[in-house]
């Protein structure tokens, strides 16, 4: 039996990268990938961070990307909380 062959496209590579980043970031924060996805989506970090900076980030280690996205998420959430408390 042979493995399934996929036609890898740039879009596939980006989605695969984002999926790995979400899962690795979730593991680092001790939350489910679904919770990580929801939090990243709420901050628009999937697009603003992972997709926008794909060309740079995909050359880094998965540990680096997980730490980067987890730290960025926490910083953006903290900033949002501060803005809300000031209003």
CSV table of N, CA and C in Angstrom, one decimal:
chain,number,residue,atom,x,y,z
A,1,UNK,N,0.8,-1.2,0.0
A,1,UNK,CA,0.0,0.0,0.0
A,1,UNK,C,0.9,1.2,0.0
A,2,UNK,N,0.6,2.2,-0.9
A,2,UNK,CA,1.4,3.4,-0.9
A,2,UNK,C,0.7,4.5,-0.2
A,3,UNK,N,1.4,5.5,0.2
A,3,UNK,CA,0.9,6.6,0.9
A,3,UNK,C,0.1,7.5,0.0
A,4,UNK,N,-0.7,8.4,0.5
A,4,UNK,CA,-1.4,9.3,-0.3
A,4,UNK,C,-0.5,10.4,-0.7
A,5,UNK,N,-0.6,10.9,-1.9
A,5,UNK,CA,0.2,11.9,-2.4
A,5,UNK,C,-0.6,13.2,-2.5
A,6,UNK,N,-0.1,14.3,-2.0
A,6,UNK,CA,-0.8,15.6,-2.1
A,6,UNK,C,0.0,16.5,-3.0
A,7,UNK,N,-0.8,17.3,-3.7
A,7,UNK,CA,-0.2,18.3,-4.5
A,7,UNK,C,0.1,19.5,-3.6
A,8,UNK,N,1.3,19.7,-3.1
A,8,UNK,CA,1.6,20.7,-2.2
A,8,UNK,C,1.6,22.1,-2.9
A,9,UNK,N,0.8,23.0,-2.4
A,9,UNK,CA,0.8,24.3,-2.9
A,9,UNK,C,1.2,25.3,-1.8
A,10,UNK,N,1.5,26.5,-2.2
A,10,UNK,CA,1.9,27.5,-1.2
A,10,UNK,C,0.8,27.7,-0.1
A,11,UNK,N,-0.4,27.6,-0.5
A,11,UNK,CA,-1.6,27.8,0.4
A,11,UNK,C,-1.6,26.6,1.4
A,12,UNK,N,-1.4,25.4,0.9
A,12,UNK,CA,-1.3,24.2,1.7
A,12,UNK,C,-0.2,24.3,2.7
A,13,UNK,N,1.0,24.8,2.3
A,13,UNK,CA,2.1,24.9,3.2
A,13,UNK,C,1.8,25.9,4.3
A,14,UNK,N,1.2,27.0,4.0
A,14,UNK,CA,0.9,28.0,5.0
A,14,UNK,C,-0.1,27.5,6.0
A,15,UNK,N,-1.2,26.8,5.5
A,15,UNK,CA,-2.2,26.3,6.4
A,15,UNK,C,-1.5,25.2,7.3
A,16,UNK,N,-0.7,24.4,6.8
A,16,UNK,CA,0.0,23.3,7.5
A,16,UNK,C,0.9,24.0,8.6
A,17,UNK,N,1.6,25.0,8.2
A,17,UNK,CA,2.4,25.7,9.2
A,17,UNK,C,1.6,26.3,10.3
A,18,UNK,N,0.5,27.0,10.0
A,18,UNK,CA,-0.4,27.6,11.0
A,18,UNK,C,-0.9,26.6,11.9
A,19,UNK,N,-1.3,25.4,11.4
A,19,UNK,CA,-1.9,24.4,12.2
A,19,UNK,C,-0.8,23.9,13.2
A,20,UNK,N,0.4,23.7,12.7
A,20,UNK,CA,1.5,23.2,13.6
A,20,UNK,C,1.8,24.3,14.7
A,21,UNK,N,1.8,25.5,14.3
A,21,UNK,CA,2.0,26.6,15.2
A,21,UNK,C,0.9,26.7,16.3
A,22,UNK,N,-0.3,26.6,15.9
A,22,UNK,CA,-1.4,26.6,16.9
A,22,UNK,C,-1.3,25.4,17.9
A,23,UNK,N,-1.1,24.2,17.3
A,23,UNK,CA,-0.9,23.1,18.2
A,23,UNK,C,0.3,23.2,19.1
A,24,UNK,N,1.4,23.6,18.6
A,24,UNK,CA,2.6,23.8,19.5
A,24,UNK,C,2.4,24.9,20.5
A,25,UNK,N,1.8,26.0,20.1
A,25,UNK,CA,1.6,27.1,21.1
A,25,UNK,C,0.6,26.6,22.2
A,26,UNK,N,-0.4,25.9,21.8
A,26,UNK,CA,-1.4,25.4,22.8
A,26,UNK,C,-0.7,24.5,23.8
A,27,UNK,N,0.2,23.6,23.3
A,27,UNK,CA,0.9,22.7,24.2
A,27,UNK,C,1.8,23.5,25.1
A,28,UNK,N,2.4,24.5,24.7
A,28,UNK,CA,3.3,25.3,25.5
A,28,UNK,C,2.5,26.0,26.6
A,29,UNK,N,1.3,26.5,26.3
A,29,UNK,CA,0.4,27.2,27.2
A,29,UNK,C,-0.4,26.3,28.1
A,30,UNK,N,-0.4,25.0,27.7
A,30,UNK,CA,-1.2,24.0,28.5
A,30,UNK,C,-2.7,24.1,28.3
A,31,UNK,N,-3.1,24.5,27.0
A,31,UNK,CA,-4.5,24.6,26.7
A,31,UNK,C,-4.7,23.7,25.4
A,32,UNK,N,-6.0,23.5,25.1
A,32,UNK,CA,-6.3,22.7,23.9
A,32,UNK,C,-6.0,23.5,22.6
A,33,UNK,N,-5.8,22.8,21.5
A,33,UNK,CA,-5.6,23.6,20.3
A,33,UNK,C,-6.8,24.4,19.9
A,34,UNK,N,-8.0,23.9,20.3
A,34,UNK,CA,-9.2,24.6,20.0
A,34,UNK,C,-9.3,25.9,20.7
A,35,UNK,N,-8.9,25.9,22.0
A,35,UNK,CA,-8.8,27.1,22.8
A,35,UNK,C,-7.8,28.1,22.2
A,36,UNK,N,-6.7,27.6,21.9
A,36,UNK,CA,-5.6,28.4,21.3
A,36,UNK,C,-6.1,29.0,20.0
A,37,UNK,N,-6.7,28.3,19.1
A,37,UNK,CA,-7.3,28.8,17.9
A,37,UNK,C,-8.2,29.9,18.1
A,38,UNK,N,-9.2,29.7,19.1
A,38,UNK,CA,-10.2,30.7,19.4
A,38,UNK,C,-9.5,32.0,19.9
A,39,UNK,N,-8.5,31.9,20.8
A,39,UNK,CA,-7.9,33.1,21.3
A,39,UNK,C,-7.1,33.8,20.2
A,40,UNK,N,-6.4,33.0,19.4
A,40,UNK,CA,-5.6,33.6,18.3
A,40,UNK,C,-6.6,34.3,17.3
A,41,UNK,N,-7.7,33.7,17.0
A,41,UNK,CA,-8.6,34.2,16.0
A,41,UNK,C,-9.2,35.5,16.6
A,42,UNK,N,-9.5,35.5,17.9
A,42,UNK,CA,-10.1,36.7,18.5
A,42,UNK,C,-9.1,37.9,18.4
A,43,UNK,N,-7.9,37.7,18.4
A,43,UNK,CA,-6.9,38.7,18.3
A,43,UNK,C,-6.4,39.0,16.9
A,44,UNK,N,-6.9,38.1,15.9
A,44,UNK,CA,-6.5,38.2,14.5
A,44,UNK,C,-5.1,37.9,14.3
A,45,UNK,N,-4.5,37.0,15.2
A,45,UNK,CA,-3.1,36.7,15.1
A,45,UNK,C,-2.8,35.6,14.1
A,46,UNK,N,-3.7,34.9,13.7
A,46,UNK,CA,-3.5,33.9,12.7
A,46,UNK,C,-3.1,34.6,11.4
A,47,UNK,N,-3.8,35.6,11.1
A,47,UNK,CA,-3.5,36.4,9.9
A,47,UNK,C,-2.3,37.4,10.2
A,48,UNK,N,-2.5,38.2,11.3
A,48,UNK,CA,-1.5,39.2,11.5
A,48,UNK,C,-0.1,38.8,11.8
A,49,UNK,N,0.0,37.6,12.4
A,49,UNK,CA,1.3,37.1,12.8
A,49,UNK,C,1.8,35.9,12.0
A,50,UNK,N,1.0,34.8,12.0
A,50,UNK,CA,1.4,33.6,11.3
A,50,UNK,C,1.4,33.7,9.8
A,51,UNK,N,0.4,34.3,9.2
A,51,UNK,CA,0.3,34.3,7.8
A,51,UNK,C,1.2,35.5,7.2
A,52,UNK,N,1.0,36.6,7.9
A,52,UNK,CA,1.8,37.8,7.4
A,52,UNK,C,3.3,37.6,7.5
A,53,UNK,N,3.7,36.9,8.5
A,53,UNK,CA,5.2,36.7,8.7
A,53,UNK,C,5.6,35.3,8.4
A,54,UNK,N,4.9,34.6,7.6
A,54,UNK,CA,5.2,33.2,7.2
A,54,UNK,C,6.6,33.1,6.6
A,55,UNK,N,6.9,33.9,5.7
A,55,UNK,CA,8.2,33.8,5.1
A,55,UNK,C,9.4,33.8,6.0
A,56,UNK,N,9.3,34.5,7.1
A,56,UNK,CA,10.3,34.5,8.1
A,56,UNK,C,10.1,33.4,9.1
A,57,UNK,N,8.9,33.2,9.6
A,57,UNK,CA,8.6,32.3,10.7
A,57,UNK,C,8.8,30.8,10.3
A,58,UNK,N,8.5,30.5,9.1
A,58,UNK,CA,8.6,29.1,8.7
A,58,UNK,C,10.0,28.6,8.6
A,59,UNK,N,11.0,29.5,8.6
A,59,UNK,CA,12.4,29.1,8.6
A,59,UNK,C,12.9,28.8,10.0
A,60,UNK,N,12.1,29.1,11.0
A,60,UNK,CA,12.5,29.0,12.4
A,60,UNK,C,12.1,27.6,12.9
A,61,UNK,N,12.7,27.2,14.1
A,61,UNK,CA,12.3,25.9,14.7
A,61,UNK,C,10.8,26.0,15.2
A,62,UNK,N,10.2,24.9,15.3
A,62,UNK,CA,8.8,24.8,15.8
A,62,UNK,C,8.8,25.3,17.2
A,63,UNK,N,9.8,25.1,18.0
A,63,UNK,CA,9.8,25.6,19.4
A,63,UNK,C,9.9,27.1,19.4
A,64,UNK,N,10.6,27.7,18.5
A,64,UNK,CA,10.7,29.2,18.4
A,64,UNK,C,9.3,29.7,18.1
A,65,UNK,N,8.7,29.1,17.1
A,65,UNK,CA,7.4,29.6,16.6
A,65,UNK,C,6.4,29.5,17.7
A,66,UNK,N,6.4,28.4,18.4
A,66,UNK,CA,5.4,28.2,19.5
A,66,UNK,C,5.6,29.2,20.6
A,67,UNK,N,6.9,29.5,21.0
A,67,UNK,CA,7.2,30.5,22.0
A,67,UNK,C,6.8,31.9,21.5
A,68,UNK,N,7.0,32.2,20.2
A,68,UNK,CA,6.7,33.5,19.6
A,68,UNK,C,5.2,33.7,19.6
A,69,UNK,N,4.4,32.7,19.1
A,69,UNK,CA,3.0,32.9,19.0
A,69,UNK,C,2.4,33.0,20.4
A,70,UNK,N,2.8,32.2,21.3
A,70,UNK,CA,2.3,32.2,22.7
A,70,UNK,C,2.6,33.5,23.4
A,71,UNK,N,3.8,34.0,23.3
A,71,UNK,CA,4.1,35.3,23.9
A,71,UNK,C,3.4,36.4,23.2
A,72,UNK,N,3.3,36.4,21.9
A,72,UNK,CA,2.5,37.5,21.2
A,72,UNK,C,1.1,37.5,21.6
A,73,UNK,N,0.5,36.3,21.7
A,73,UNK,CA,-0.9,36.2,22.1
A,73,UNK,C,-1.1,36.8,23.5
A,74,UNK,N,-0.3,36.4,24.4
A,74,UNK,CA,-0.4,36.9,25.8
A,74,UNK,C,-0.2,38.4,25.9
A,75,UNK,N,0.7,38.9,25.1
A,75,UNK,CA,0.9,40.3,25.1
A,75,UNK,C,-0.3,41.1,24.5
A,76,UNK,N,-0.8,40.6,23.4
A,76,UNK,CA,-2.0,41.2,22.8
A,76,UNK,C,-3.2,41.2,23.7
A,77,UNK,N,-3.4,40.0,24.4
A,77,UNK,CA,-4.5,39.9,25.3
A,77,UNK,C,-4.3,40.9,26.5
A,78,UNK,N,-3.1,41.0,27.0
A,78,UNK,CA,-2.9,41.9,28.1
A,78,UNK,C,-3.1,43.3,27.7
A,79,UNK,N,-2.7,43.7,26.5
A,79,UNK,CA,-2.9,45.0,26.0
A,79,UNK,C,-4.4,45.3,25.9
A,80,UNK,N,-5.1,44.3,25.4
A,80,UNK,CA,-6.6,44.5,25.2
A,80,UNK,C,-7.2,44.7,26.6
A,81,UNK,N,-6.8,43.9,27.6
A,81,UNK,CA,-7.4,44.1,28.9
A,81,UNK,C,-7.1,45.5,29.5
A,82,UNK,N,-5.9,45.9,29.3
A,82,UNK,CA,-5.5,47.3,29.8
A,82,UNK,C,-6.4,48.4,29.1
A,83,UNK,N,-6.6,48.2,27.8
A,83,UNK,CA,-7.4,49.2,27.1
A,83,UNK,C,-8.8,49.2,27.6
A,84,UNK,N,-9.3,48.0,27.9
A,84,UNK,CA,-10.7,47.9,28.4
A,84,UNK,C,-10.8,48.5,29.8
A,85,UNK,N,-9.8,48.3,30.6
A,85,UNK,CA,-9.9,48.8,32.0
A,85,UNK,C,-9.8,50.4,32.0
A,86,UNK,N,-9.2,50.9,31.0
A,86,UNK,CA,-9.0,52.4,30.9
A,86,UNK,C,-10.3,53.1,30.5
A,87,UNK,N,-11.2,52.3,29.9
A,87,UNK,CA,-12.4,53.0,29.3
A,87,UNK,C,-13.5,53.0,30.3
